[in-house]
GROMACS .gro file of C-alpha atoms in nm:
model
   61
    1MET     CA    1  -0.358  -1.031  -0.557
    2ASN     CA    2  -0.473  -0.678  -0.655
    3VAL     CA    3  -0.392  -0.385  -0.418
    4HIS     CA    4  -0.531  -0.040  -0.393
    5VAL     CA    5  -0.487   0.271  -0.157
    6ASN     CA    6  -0.816   0.424  -0.114
    7ALA     CA    7  -0.900   0.807  -0.039
    8ASP     CA    8  -0.887   0.746   0.352
    9CYS     CA    9  -0.516   0.750   0.326
   10ILE     CA   10  -0.351   1.009   0.588
   11SER     CA   11  -0.003   0.982   0.426
   12CYS     CA   12   0.188   0.841   0.744
   13GLY     CA   13   0.428   0.634   0.488
   14LEU     CA   14   0.397   0.322   0.686
   15CYS     CA   15   0.317   0.110   0.371
   16VAL     CA   16   0.593   0.274   0.182
   17SER     CA   17   0.853   0.184   0.457
   18THR     CA   18   0.702  -0.150   0.470
   19CYS     CA   19   0.704  -0.259   0.118
   20PRO     CA   20   0.853   0.011  -0.106
   21ASP     CA   21   0.850  -0.218  -0.410
   22VAL     CA   22   0.470  -0.186  -0.424
   23PHE     CA   23   0.394   0.157  -0.247
   24HIS     CA   24   0.519   0.503  -0.337
   25ILE     CA   25   0.405   0.861  -0.208
   26THR     CA   26   0.222   1.040  -0.501
   27GLU     CA   27   0.267   1.384  -0.607
   28GLY     CA   28  -0.041   1.484  -0.401
   29GLY     CA   29   0.148   1.340  -0.095
   30THR     CA   30  -0.068   1.028  -0.035
   31ALA     CA   31   0.034   0.662  -0.082
   32GLY     CA   32  -0.014   0.485  -0.418
   33VAL     CA   33   0.076   0.161  -0.586
   34CYS     CA   34   0.324   0.110  -0.836
   35SER     CA   35   0.134  -0.150  -0.989
   36ARG     CA   36  -0.201  -0.268  -0.902
   37GLN     CA   37  -0.103  -0.629  -0.945
   38VAL     CA   38   0.115  -0.766  -0.674
   39PRO     CA   39   0.387  -1.013  -0.751
   40PRO     CA   40   0.329  -1.350  -0.549
   41GLU     CA   41   0.657  -1.306  -0.359
   42LEU     CA   42   0.549  -0.965  -0.223
   43GLU     CA   43   0.197  -1.074  -0.113
   44ASP     CA   44   0.269  -1.139   0.249
   45VAL     CA   45   0.436  -0.810   0.292
   46VAL     CA   46   0.160  -0.613   0.102
   47GLN     CA   47  -0.083  -0.792   0.336
   48GLN     CA   48   0.133  -0.678   0.636
   49ALA     CA   49   0.120  -0.332   0.513
   50ALA     CA   50  -0.255  -0.339   0.467
   51ASP     CA   51  -0.306  -0.496   0.822
   52THR     CA   52  -0.086  -0.214   0.992
   53CYS     CA   53  -0.228   0.081   0.797
   54PRO     CA   54  -0.381   0.307   1.073
   55VAL     CA   55  -0.697   0.409   0.872
   56SER     CA   56  -0.730   0.073   0.673
   57ALA     CA   57  -0.696   0.251   0.346
   58ILE     CA   58  -0.509  -0.034   0.181
   59GLU     CA   59  -0.762  -0.274  -0.005
   60VAL     CA   60  -0.625  -0.620  -0.112
   61GLY     CA   61  -0.806  -0.871  -0.298
   0.00000   0.00000   0.00000
């Protein structure tokens, strides 16, 4: 699974609190990913973060 945070991010931090092993807050204040490739054991929680993002800024595939 790959993950990306798009420009719609509003910096709410929900993804970071849901999965800090994958998401972080960038210097610009928006969410970013530590690595685009998600380890298999974190796929479910990354999908949960994507599903709960209030602006659907997390793209998984």
